[in-house]
Amino acid sequence: MAGEPQADCLFCKIVSGDVPATLVRETDTTVAFQDINPQAPTHILVIPRVHYADAGSLAAAEPQIAADVLREAAEVAAQEKADATGYRIVFNTGAGAGQTVFHAHAHVLGGRGLNWPPG
Ligand code: 5GP
Ligand code: ZN
C-alpha cells in the first residue's frame, strides 16, 4: 500500500530503529538525523515516516506531510543555528541528480558559504 514501510529501504529502517542514526528531531510524521557523510558543518536529513520514493510523490499523496518535512527542515536549521547565515534545502530526485536513497528526504545544508548554482 502507498506509504507503507519497504523491507529493502534504509530510511524505513532508520524510522523503525532497525538501523541506528544520530537523531536531532522527531515529530509524529517526521524524523531528522545527521547525514553519515556530511557535506557541510550542518548536514541533516529530514524524512517522512511514511515511505514515498521522492519529494514529489510524497507531496502528491500526502501534502500535509510534505509541508511537515519543510517545516521541520526550517526547525532543524534554527536548532543548528544555521538560519542566521542561510541554509539550503535540497531534494535530489532521480539517480541522475544524485539520489541514492529512494525514500523522500530533505537535505538541510548550512554553516558555511554555499555556492550557487550547485554542481
Ligand atoms: P541522496 O544521495 O539520496 O540525495 O541522499 C542520501 C544521503 O543519505 C547521502 O547524503 C548519504 O550520505 C546519506 N546516508 C546514506 N546511508 C546513510 C546511513 O546509513 N545513515 C545516515 N545517517 N545517512 C546515510
Ligand atoms: Zn522507506
Short mmCIF file of N, CA, C and O and ligand atoms in Angstrom, two decimals:
data_model
loop_
_atom_site.label_atom_id
_atom_site.label_comp_id
_atom_site.label_asym_id
_atom_site.label_seq_id
_atom_site.Cartn_x
_atom_site.Cartn_y
_atom_site.Cartn_z
N MET A 1 0.84 -1.20 0.00
CA MET A 1 0.00 0.00 0.00
C MET A 1 0.88 1.25 0.00
O MET A 1 1.97 1.25 0.58
N ALA A 2 0.43 2.32 -0.62
CA ALA A 2 1.23 3.55 -0.69
C ALA A 2 1.58 4.04 0.70
O ALA A 2 0.75 4.06 1.60
N GLY A 3 2.84 4.39 0.85
CA GLY A 3 3.29 4.94 2.12
C GLY A 3 3.75 3.91 3.14
O GLY A 3 4.34 4.26 4.16
N GLU A 4 3.48 2.63 2.87
CA GLU A 4 3.85 1.57 3.83
C GLU A 4 5.36 1.36 3.84
O GLU A 4 6.03 1.57 2.83
N PRO A 5 5.92 0.91 4.99
CA PRO A 5 7.36 0.64 5.06
C PRO A 5 7.78 -0.39 4.02
O PRO A 5 7.05 -1.34 3.75
N GLN A 6 8.96 -0.18 3.46
CA GLN A 6 9.53 -1.10 2.46
C GLN A 6 10.68 -1.85 3.11
O GLN A 6 11.59 -1.24 3.69
N ALA A 7 10.67 -3.18 2.96
CA ALA A 7 11.66 -4.02 3.65
C ALA A 7 13.09 -3.70 3.23
O ALA A 7 14.02 -3.85 4.03
N ASP A 8 13.28 -3.26 2.00
CA ASP A 8 14.63 -3.04 1.48
C ASP A 8 15.04 -1.56 1.55
O ASP A 8 16.01 -1.17 0.91
N CYS A 9 14.32 -0.74 2.34
CA CYS A 9 14.59 0.71 2.36
C CYS A 9 15.36 1.10 3.61
O CYS A 9 14.88 0.94 4.74
N LEU A 10 16.56 1.67 3.40
CA LEU A 10 17.41 2.10 4.51
C LEU A 10 16.70 3.10 5.42
O LEU A 10 16.78 3.01 6.65
N PHE A 11 16.02 4.08 4.85
CA PHE A 11 15.42 5.12 5.69
C PHE A 11 14.18 4.61 6.43
O PHE A 11 13.89 5.07 7.54
N CYS A 12 13.44 3.64 5.86
CA CYS A 12 12.38 2.99 6.63
C CYS A 12 12.98 2.31 7.86
O CYS A 12 12.37 2.31 8.94
N LYS A 13 14.18 1.73 7.70
CA LYS A 13 14.84 1.06 8.83
C LYS A 13 15.31 2.07 9.87
O LYS A 13 15.33 1.76 11.08
N ILE A 14 15.68 3.27 9.46
CA ILE A 14 16.02 4.31 10.43
C ILE A 14 14.74 4.75 11.17
O ILE A 14 14.75 4.92 12.40
N VAL A 15 13.64 4.89 10.44
CA VAL A 15 12.36 5.24 11.09
C VAL A 15 11.98 4.20 12.13
O VAL A 15 11.57 4.53 13.25
N SER A 16 12.16 2.92 11.81
CA SER A 16 11.75 1.84 12.73
C SER A 16 12.74 1.61 13.85
O SER A 16 12.44 0.91 14.82
N GLY A 17 13.96 2.17 13.69
CA GLY A 17 15.01 1.95 14.69
C GLY A 17 15.87 0.73 14.41
O GLY A 17 16.79 0.45 15.18
N ASP A 18 15.61 0.02 13.32
CA ASP A 18 16.41 -1.16 12.99
C ASP A 18 17.83 -0.79 12.55
O ASP A 18 18.75 -1.59 12.68
N VAL A 19 17.98 0.41 11.98
CA VAL A 19 19.30 0.96 11.66
C VAL A 19 19.49 2.20 12.52
O VAL A 19 18.62 3.07 12.55
N PRO A 20 20.61 2.28 13.27
CA PRO A 20 20.81 3.43 14.15
C PRO A 20 21.14 4.70 13.37
O PRO A 20 21.71 4.63 12.28
N ALA A 21 20.77 5.83 13.93
CA ALA A 21 21.13 7.13 13.36
C ALA A 21 21.19 8.13 14.51
O ALA A 21 20.60 7.90 15.57
N THR A 22 21.93 9.21 14.28
CA THR A 22 22.01 10.28 15.29
C THR A 22 20.84 11.22 15.06
O THR A 22 20.88 12.10 14.20
N LEU A 23 19.78 11.00 15.82
CA LEU A 23 18.55 11.78 15.63
C LEU A 23 18.73 13.18 16.22
O LEU A 23 19.35 13.35 17.27
N VAL A 24 18.19 14.17 15.54
CA VAL A 24 18.23 15.54 16.07
C VAL A 24 16.83 16.09 16.37
O VAL A 24 16.70 16.97 17.22
N ARG A 25 15.82 15.60 15.71
CA ARG A 25 14.44 15.99 15.99
C ARG A 25 13.51 14.88 15.53
O ARG A 25 13.81 14.19 14.56
N GLU A 26 12.37 14.77 16.19
CA GLU A 26 11.33 13.83 15.75
C GLU A 26 9.97 14.49 15.93
O GLU A 26 9.77 15.24 16.90
N THR A 27 9.06 14.20 15.02
CA THR A 27 7.65 14.56 15.20
C THR A 27 6.81 13.32 14.90
O THR A 27 7.35 12.28 14.54
N ASP A 28 5.49 13.47 15.01
CA ASP A 28 4.60 12.35 14.69
C ASP A 28 4.79 11.86 13.26
O ASP A 28 4.55 10.69 12.95
N THR A 29 5.18 12.77 12.37
CA THR A 29 5.22 12.45 10.94
C THR A 29 6.62 12.45 10.34
O THR A 29 6.78 12.00 9.20
N THR A 30 7.63 12.96 11.08
CA THR A 30 8.97 13.12 10.50
C THR A 30 10.06 12.68 11.48
O THR A 30 9.85 12.64 12.69
N VAL A 31 11.24 12.39 10.89
CA VAL A 31 12.45 12.12 11.68
C VAL A 31 13.58 12.92 11.03
O VAL A 31 13.69 12.94 9.79
N ALA A 32 14.41 13.55 11.86
CA ALA A 32 15.58 14.28 11.36
C ALA A 32 16.83 13.71 12.02
O ALA A 32 16.85 13.49 13.23
N PHE A 33 17.87 13.48 11.20
CA PHE A 33 19.09 12.86 11.72
C PHE A 33 20.29 13.36 10.93
O PHE A 33 20.17 13.86 9.81
N GLN A 34 21.47 13.18 11.54
CA GLN A 34 22.73 13.60 10.91
C GLN A 34 23.01 12.74 9.68
O GLN A 34 22.90 11.50 9.75
N ASP A 35 23.41 13.39 8.59
CA ASP A 35 23.88 12.63 7.43
C ASP A 35 25.19 11.94 7.79
O ASP A 35 26.06 12.52 8.44
N ILE A 36 25.35 10.70 7.36
CA ILE A 36 26.54 9.90 7.73
C ILE A 36 27.79 10.42 7.02
O ILE A 36 28.91 10.15 7.48
N ASN A 37 27.63 11.17 5.96
CA ASN A 37 28.76 11.68 5.16
C ASN A 37 28.55 13.17 4.90
O ASN A 37 28.23 13.60 3.79
N PRO A 38 28.72 13.99 5.97
CA PRO A 38 28.29 15.40 5.87
C PRO A 38 29.08 16.20 4.84
O PRO A 38 30.29 16.07 4.73
N GLN A 39 28.36 17.02 4.10
CA GLN A 39 28.95 17.86 3.06
C GLN A 39 29.08 19.32 3.50
O GLN A 39 29.52 20.17 2.72
N ALA A 40 28.70 19.61 4.72
CA ALA A 40 28.76 20.97 5.27
C ALA A 40 28.72 20.82 6.79
O ALA A 40 28.33 19.76 7.30
N PRO A 41 29.12 21.88 7.54
CA PRO A 41 29.08 21.78 9.01
C PRO A 41 27.71 21.36 9.54
O PRO A 41 27.61 20.60 10.51
N THR A 42 26.66 21.89 8.93
CA THR A 42 25.30 21.39 9.21
C THR A 42 24.86 20.57 8.00
O THR A 42 24.82 21.09 6.88
N HIS A 43 24.59 19.30 8.21
CA HIS A 43 24.03 18.45 7.13
C HIS A 43 23.11 17.43 7.79
O HIS A 43 23.54 16.39 8.27
N ILE A 44 21.85 17.79 7.81
CA ILE A 44 20.81 16.98 8.45
C ILE A 44 19.85 16.49 7.37
O ILE A 44 19.56 17.23 6.41
N LEU A 45 19.36 15.28 7.52
CA LEU A 45 18.32 14.75 6.64
C LEU A 45 17.00 14.76 7.39
O LEU A 45 16.94 14.34 8.55
N VAL A 46 15.97 15.29 6.74
CA VAL A 46 14.62 15.25 7.30
C VAL A 46 13.78 14.35 6.42
O VAL A 46 13.70 14.58 5.20
N ILE A 47 13.19 13.32 7.01
CA ILE A 47 12.43 12.35 6.22
C ILE A 47 11.02 12.20 6.81
O ILE A 47 10.82 12.36 8.01
N PRO A 48 10.06 11.86 5.95
CA PRO A 48 8.74 11.48 6.46
C PRO A 48 8.81 10.06 7.00
O PRO A 48 9.59 9.25 6.51
N ARG A 49 7.99 9.76 7.99
CA ARG A 49 7.92 8.37 8.49
C ARG A 49 7.35 7.44 7.43
O ARG A 49 7.71 6.26 7.38
N VAL A 50 6.45 7.96 6.61
CA VAL A 50 5.87 7.15 5.53
C VAL A 50 6.84 7.05 4.37
O VAL A 50 7.69 7.94 4.16
N HIS A 51 6.74 5.95 3.63
CA HIS A 51 7.66 5.72 2.51
C HIS A 51 7.07 6.19 1.20
O HIS A 51 6.05 5.66 0.75
N TYR A 52 7.71 7.19 0.59
CA TYR A 52 7.48 7.56 -0.80
C TYR A 52 8.84 7.73 -1.44
O TYR A 52 9.80 8.13 -0.76
N ALA A 53 8.95 7.45 -2.71
CA ALA A 53 10.27 7.37 -3.35
C ALA A 53 10.97 8.72 -3.42
O ALA A 53 12.20 8.79 -3.37
N ASP A 54 10.19 9.79 -3.55
CA ASP A 54 10.82 11.11 -3.68
C ASP A 54 9.85 12.19 -3.21
O ASP A 54 8.68 11.91 -2.90
N ALA A 55 10.35 13.42 -3.18
CA ALA A 55 9.59 14.52 -2.59
C ALA A 55 8.30 14.80 -3.37
O ALA A 55 7.25 15.09 -2.76
N GLY A 56 8.37 14.71 -4.69
CA GLY A 56 7.18 14.98 -5.49
C GLY A 56 6.09 13.96 -5.25
O GLY A 56 4.90 14.31 -5.15
N SER A 57 6.47 12.68 -5.15
CA SER A 57 5.49 11.62 -4.89
C SER A 57 4.86 11.82 -3.51
O SER A 57 3.66 11.61 -3.33
N LEU A 58 5.70 12.21 -2.53
CA LEU A 58 5.18 12.48 -1.19
C LEU A 58 4.17 13.63 -1.23
O LEU A 58 3.07 13.53 -0.67
N ALA A 59 4.52 14.71 -1.91
CA ALA A 59 3.64 15.89 -1.95
C ALA A 59 2.32 15.58 -2.63
O ALA A 59 1.27 16.08 -2.23
N ALA A 60 2.37 14.74 -3.68
CA ALA A 60 1.14 14.39 -4.40
C ALA A 60 0.21 13.55 -3.53
O ALA A 60 -1.00 13.72 -3.55
N ALA A 61 0.80 12.64 -2.73
CA ALA A 61 -0.02 11.70 -1.95
C ALA A 61 -0.37 12.26 -0.57
O ALA A 61 -1.46 11.99 -0.06
N GLU A 62 0.56 12.98 0.03
CA GLU A 62 0.42 13.42 1.44
C GLU A 62 0.90 14.87 1.57
O GLU A 62 1.96 15.13 2.17
N PRO A 63 0.14 15.81 1.04
CA PRO A 63 0.64 17.19 1.03
C PRO A 63 0.92 17.75 2.43
O PRO A 63 1.87 18.53 2.60
N GLN A 64 0.13 17.34 3.42
CA GLN A 64 0.38 17.85 4.77
C GLN A 64 1.73 17.35 5.30
O GLN A 64 2.47 18.10 5.95
N ILE A 65 2.05 16.10 5.01
CA ILE A 65 3.33 15.56 5.50
C ILE A 65 4.49 16.20 4.74
O ILE A 65 5.55 16.47 5.31
N ALA A 66 4.30 16.49 3.45
CA ALA A 66 5.34 17.21 2.71
C ALA A 66 5.59 18.58 3.35
O ALA A 66 6.74 19.01 3.50
N ALA A 67 4.51 19.24 3.77
CA ALA A 67 4.67 20.52 4.46
C ALA A 67 5.37 20.33 5.81
O ALA A 67 6.18 21.17 6.22
N ASP A 68 5.06 19.23 6.49
CA ASP A 68 5.73 18.94 7.76
C ASP A 68 7.24 18.81 7.55
O ASP A 68 8.04 19.29 8.39
N VAL A 69 7.65 18.14 6.47
CA VAL A 69 9.09 17.98 6.18
C VAL A 69 9.74 19.35 6.00
O VAL A 69 10.81 19.62 6.56
N LEU A 70 9.08 20.24 5.27
CA LEU A 70 9.64 21.58 5.06
C LEU A 70 9.71 22.37 6.36
O LEU A 70 10.71 23.04 6.65
N ARG A 71 8.65 22.29 7.16
CA ARG A 71 8.66 23.00 8.44
C ARG A 71 9.77 22.47 9.33
O ARG A 71 10.50 23.23 9.96
N GLU A 72 9.93 21.17 9.37
CA GLU A 72 10.99 20.57 10.19
C GLU A 72 12.37 20.94 9.67
O GLU A 72 13.31 21.10 10.45
N ALA A 73 12.53 21.06 8.36
CA ALA A 73 13.81 21.49 7.80
C ALA A 73 14.18 22.87 8.37
O ALA A 73 15.33 23.11 8.77
N ALA A 74 13.21 23.75 8.41
CA ALA A 74 13.46 25.09 8.97
C ALA A 74 13.74 25.01 10.47
O ALA A 74 14.61 25.72 11.00
N GLU A 75 13.03 24.16 11.18
CA GLU A 75 13.25 23.99 12.62
C GLU A 75 14.66 23.46 12.89
O GLU A 75 15.34 23.91 13.82
N VAL A 76 15.09 22.51 12.08
CA VAL A 76 16.44 21.94 12.22
C VAL A 76 17.48 23.03 11.98
O VAL A 76 18.46 23.15 12.73
N ALA A 77 17.28 23.81 10.93
CA ALA A 77 18.25 24.88 10.62
C ALA A 77 18.36 25.85 11.79
O ALA A 77 19.46 26.28 12.16
N ALA A 78 17.23 26.17 12.40
CA ALA A 78 17.24 27.08 13.55
C ALA A 78 17.93 26.42 14.74
O ALA A 78 18.75 27.03 15.43
N GLN A 79 17.60 25.16 14.99
CA GLN A 79 18.20 24.43 16.11
C GLN A 79 19.72 24.33 15.96
O GLN A 79 20.46 24.42 16.95
N GLU A 80 20.18 24.15 14.74
CA GLU A 80 21.62 24.02 14.47
C GLU A 80 22.29 25.39 14.30
O GLU A 80 23.46 25.46 13.95
N LYS A 81 21.51 26.46 14.43
CA LYS A 81 21.98 27.84 14.29
C LYS A 81 22.54 28.12 12.89
O LYS A 81 23.48 28.90 12.71
N ALA A 82 21.97 27.46 11.91
CA ALA A 82 22.35 27.70 10.52
C ALA A 82 21.42 28.71 9.85
O ALA A 82 21.67 29.11 8.71
N ASP A 83 20.40 29.15 10.56
CA ASP A 83 19.41 30.01 9.92
C ASP A 83 19.91 31.44 9.73
O ASP A 83 19.58 32.09 8.74
N ALA A 84 20.76 31.92 10.64
CA ALA A 84 21.19 33.32 10.57
C ALA A 84 22.04 33.56 9.33
O ALA A 84 21.94 34.62 8.69
N THR A 85 22.88 32.59 8.96
CA THR A 85 23.79 32.77 7.83
C THR A 85 23.23 32.21 6.53
O THR A 85 23.85 32.36 5.48
N GLY A 86 22.10 31.56 6.59
CA GLY A 86 21.48 31.00 5.40
C GLY A 86 21.75 29.52 5.29
O GLY A 86 22.80 29.02 5.71
N TYR A 87 20.80 28.82 4.73
CA TYR A 87 20.93 27.37 4.58
C TYR A 87 20.22 26.95 3.31
O TYR A 87 19.51 27.75 2.69
N ARG A 88 20.43 25.72 2.92
CA ARG A 88 19.82 25.22 1.69
C ARG A 88 19.06 23.93 1.98
O ARG A 88 19.57 23.06 2.70
N ILE A 89 17.86 23.82 1.42
CA ILE A 89 17.06 22.59 1.49
C ILE A 89 17.10 21.97 0.10
O ILE A 89 16.72 22.62 -0.87
N VAL A 90 17.59 20.72 0.02
CA VAL A 90 17.77 20.05 -1.28
C VAL A 90 17.00 18.74 -1.28
O VAL A 90 17.09 17.95 -0.33
N PHE A 91 16.26 18.52 -2.37
CA PHE A 91 15.61 17.21 -2.60
C PHE A 91 16.16 16.65 -3.90
O PHE A 91 15.65 16.95 -4.99
N ASN A 92 17.23 15.87 -3.83
CA ASN A 92 17.71 15.21 -5.04
C ASN A 92 16.63 14.25 -5.52
O ASN A 92 16.09 13.47 -4.72
N THR A 93 16.32 14.30 -6.79
CA THR A 93 15.23 13.47 -7.33
C THR A 93 15.72 12.76 -8.59
O THR A 93 16.00 13.41 -9.60
N GLY A 94 15.87 11.44 -8.48
CA GLY A 94 16.36 10.64 -9.59
C GLY A 94 17.86 10.42 -9.51
O GLY A 94 18.61 11.28 -9.02
N ALA A 95 18.29 9.25 -9.99
CA ALA A 95 19.71 8.88 -9.90
C ALA A 95 20.60 9.90 -10.61
O ALA A 95 21.70 10.20 -10.13
N GLY A 96 20.12 10.46 -11.71
CA GLY A 96 20.93 11.42 -12.47
C GLY A 96 21.18 12.71 -11.71
O GLY A 96 22.12 13.45 -12.02
N ALA A 97 20.36 12.98 -10.70
CA ALA A 97 20.53 14.17 -9.85
C ALA A 97 21.21 13.82 -8.54
O ALA A 97 21.28 14.66 -7.63
N GLY A 98 21.67 12.57 -8.41
CA GLY A 98 22.41 12.19 -7.21
C GLY A 98 21.59 11.51 -6.15
O GLY A 98 22.09 11.24 -5.06
N GLN A 99 20.31 11.20 -6.45
CA GLN A 99 19.52 10.48 -5.43
C GLN A 99 20.00 9.04 -5.34
O GLN A 99 20.08 8.34 -6.36
N THR A 100 20.34 8.62 -4.12
CA THR A 100 20.82 7.25 -3.89
C THR A 100 19.90 6.48 -2.97
O THR A 100 19.94 5.24 -2.96
N VAL A 101 19.10 7.18 -2.16
CA VAL A 101 18.15 6.52 -1.26
C VAL A 101 16.75 6.94 -1.72
O VAL A 101 16.42 8.14 -1.70
N PHE A 102 15.94 5.95 -2.11
CA PHE A 102 14.66 6.26 -2.73
C PHE A 102 13.53 6.21 -1.71
O PHE A 102 12.53 5.51 -1.88
N HIS A 103 13.74 7.00 -0.65
CA HIS A 103 12.74 7.35 0.37
C HIS A 103 12.89 8.86 0.49
O HIS A 103 14.00 9.35 0.78
N ALA A 104 11.82 9.59 0.26
CA ALA A 104 11.91 11.06 0.21
C ALA A 104 12.70 11.62 1.39
O ALA A 104 12.51 11.18 2.53
N HIS A 105 13.58 12.57 1.10
CA HIS A 105 14.35 13.20 2.17
C HIS A 105 14.79 14.59 1.75
O HIS A 105 15.18 14.80 0.61
N ALA A 106 14.76 15.49 2.73
CA ALA A 106 15.31 16.84 2.54
C ALA A 106 16.70 16.87 3.15
O ALA A 106 16.88 16.48 4.30
N HIS A 107 17.68 17.32 2.37
CA HIS A 107 18.99 17.66 2.94
C HIS A 107 18.90 19.09 3.44
O HIS A 107 18.47 19.99 2.69
N VAL A 108 19.30 19.34 4.68
CA VAL A 108 19.42 20.71 5.21
C VAL A 108 20.92 20.98 5.37
O VAL A 108 21.59 20.33 6.19
N LEU A 109 21.42 21.89 4.55
CA LEU A 109 22.86 22.17 4.49
C LEU A 109 23.11 23.61 4.91
O LEU A 109 22.42 24.53 4.46
N GLY A 110 24.13 23.81 5.76
CA GLY A 110 24.45 25.16 6.17
C GLY A 110 25.71 25.18 7.01
O GLY A 110 26.44 24.18 7.10
N GLY A 111 25.97 26.35 7.59
CA GLY A 111 27.14 26.50 8.45
C GLY A 111 28.40 26.88 7.70
O GLY A 111 29.47 26.99 8.28
N ARG A 112 28.28 27.08 6.40
CA ARG A 112 29.38 27.59 5.58
C ARG A 112 28.76 28.31 4.39
O ARG A 112 27.56 28.17 4.13
N GLY A 113 29.57 29.05 3.64
CA GLY A 113 29.07 29.67 2.42
C GLY A 113 28.65 28.59 1.44
O GLY A 113 29.30 27.55 1.34
N LEU A 114 27.54 28.83 0.74
CA LEU A 114 27.02 27.84 -0.21
C LEU A 114 26.99 28.47 -1.60
O LEU A 114 26.34 29.50 -1.80
N ASN A 115 27.69 27.87 -2.53
CA ASN A 115 27.76 28.41 -3.88
C ASN A 115 26.45 28.16 -4.64
O ASN A 115 25.74 27.20 -4.39
N TRP A 116 26.19 29.06 -5.57
CA TRP A 116 25.05 28.89 -6.47
C TRP A 116 25.50 29.18 -7.89
O TRP A 116 26.20 30.17 -8.09
N PRO A 117 25.20 28.37 -8.89
CA PRO A 117 24.42 27.14 -8.78
C PRO A 117 25.27 26.00 -8.26
O PRO A 117 26.49 25.99 -8.44
N PRO A 118 24.63 25.00 -7.62
CA PRO A 118 25.36 23.81 -7.18
C PRO A 118 25.77 22.98 -8.40
O PRO A 118 25.22 23.13 -9.47
N GLY A 119 26.72 22.07 -8.21
CA GLY A 119 27.19 21.23 -9.32
C GLY A 119 26.22 20.14 -9.68
O GLY A 119 25.26 19.89 -8.99
P1 5GP B 1 20.71 11.25 -1.71
O1 5GP B 1 22.04 11.00 -2.38
O2 5GP B 1 19.74 10.11 -1.95
O3 5GP B 1 20.11 12.61 -2.02
O4 5GP B 1 21.00 11.32 -0.16
C1 5GP B 1 21.20 10.19 0.62
C2 5GP B 1 22.01 10.62 1.80
O5 5GP B 1 21.95 9.61 2.78
C3 5GP B 1 23.50 10.84 1.49
O6 5GP B 1 23.87 12.18 1.78
C4 5GP B 1 24.21 9.82 2.39
O7 5GP B 1 25.40 10.33 2.95
C5 5GP B 1 23.17 9.54 3.45
N1 5GP B 1 23.25 8.21 4.00
C6 5GP B 1 23.45 7.04 3.32
N2 5GP B 1 23.45 5.99 4.16
C7 5GP B 1 23.24 6.51 5.41
C8 5GP B 1 23.14 5.90 6.71
O8 5GP B 1 23.22 4.68 6.89
N3 5GP B 1 22.94 6.74 7.76
C9 5GP B 1 22.84 8.10 7.59
N4 5GP B 1 22.67 8.84 8.70
N5 5GP B 1 22.92 8.71 6.38
C10 5GP B 1 23.13 7.91 5.30
ZN ZN B 2 11.44 3.95 3.01
#
